[in-house]
Amino acid sequence: MAKYKQAGGEFAKWRAVITIGENTPTDENIKANAFILARYARISQDAGIVPIVEPEVLFDSTHSIQKCEEVIIHTYDILFQTLKSLRVDLKGMILKTSMVLPGKGSGMTIDHDDTASRTVKALHEHVPSELGGVVFLSGGQTSNDAFINLNRIAKSGPHPWGVTFSYSRALQDPVLKLWAKDRTAKTEIQDLFFNQLRLASAAGIGEFD
C-alpha cells in the first residue's frame, strides 16, 4: 500500500463474495470476510489511501427478496462492528454494496419500489451515518433495472451519506453488444457509452426519467 501511495494511488478496493444458498452464508463466512475487509481498510488508511469496502451479496440463486434483505443486514452488522474494532475511520471509507434483490433463479420479478424501500431501510438502520459514501453494484441487473433502482433509492432521501453508482455491467453490456456487432462504428459506440453514463449519473441524483 505504501508503494501504491508513492505511485499516486488514492483509492483501493477489496471485494468479498457472500453467496446465499441452503446453508450459506454462515456466520463464520461473514466474520472471516469482514475481518479481511476491515484489515485491508485499516492498512489502506494507514497508508493514506481511501478504501472501498465491497461485501457483495450475490443474487445468482433462488432466494427471496426477504432472504436477501436478511443476509445484507446481517453482513452490515458484522462488517461495521469489525471495522470499528480495528478503528477504521468510517468518514474516510466508501461502502460498495449490492441492492436488496430476489435471486435470479427465484422466478420473482424485480419490484423497483420494493427493492428501493428494502435497500434504503437496511442502509439507514444498519450503516453508520458518518460513513463517507455508498456506491451500488449493478449486480447483473439489466441497465434499465439498475438505473431505475438507483433512481428510486436516490429519491428516497435525504440520506446521511452520498449515494451513487459503481456500475460495470449496466454501463458496458449494451456498448459491448454494439461493438461485437460492428467494430467499425466507433462514434456510435462512444455515443452509446456516453449516454449510458449520462443516464446513470441522472439516476444517482434521482433525475432518471
PDB file of C-alpha atoms in Angstrom, residues 4 6 15 27 29 31 60 69 75 84-85 101-102 105 108 112 121 149 177 185 201 204 209:
ATOM      1  CA  TYR A   4       0.931   2.337  -4.334  1.00  0.00           C
ATOM      2  CA  GLN A   6       4.046   6.691  -3.592  1.00  0.00           C
ATOM      3  CA  ARG A  15     -14.251  -7.426  -2.840  1.00  0.00           C
ATOM      4  CA  ASP A  27     -21.566 -16.600  10.469  1.00  0.00           C
ATOM      5  CA  ASN A  29     -18.029 -16.968   6.453  1.00  0.00           C
ATOM      6  CA  LYS A  31     -16.953 -12.873  10.024  1.00  0.00           C
ATOM      7  CA  ASP A  60     -27.293 -15.804  -8.584  1.00  0.00           C
ATOM      8  CA  GLU A  69     -32.543  -8.382   2.934  1.00  0.00           C
ATOM      9  CA  THR A  75     -23.494  -8.703   6.812  1.00  0.00           C
ATOM     10  CA  LYS A  84     -14.945  -0.215  14.372  1.00  0.00           C
ATOM     11  CA  SER A  85     -12.963  -2.810  16.336  1.00  0.00           C
ATOM     12  CA  LEU A 101     -32.917  -8.168  -4.803  1.00  0.00           C
ATOM     13  CA  PRO A 102     -34.605 -11.542  -5.277  1.00  0.00           C
ATOM     14  CA  GLY A 105     -33.490 -18.198 -10.135  1.00  0.00           C
ATOM     15  CA  MET A 108     -39.637 -13.315  -8.856  1.00  0.00           C
ATOM     16  CA  HIS A 112     -38.342  -1.400  -8.134  1.00  0.00           C
ATOM     17  CA  LYS A 121     -34.177   0.607   5.151  1.00  0.00           C
ATOM     18  CA  ASN A 149     -33.475   1.121  -8.781  1.00  0.00           C
ATOM     19  CA  LYS A 177     -23.021  -5.814 -27.748  1.00  0.00           C
ATOM     20  CA  ALA A 185     -18.904   2.018 -35.577  1.00  0.00           C
ATOM     21  CA  SER A 201     -25.498   9.996 -13.446  1.00  0.00           C
ATOM     22  CA  GLY A 204     -27.651   8.875  -8.973  1.00  0.00           C
ATOM     23  CA  ASP A 209     -36.778   9.524 -16.461  1.00  0.00           C
TER      24      ASP A 209
END
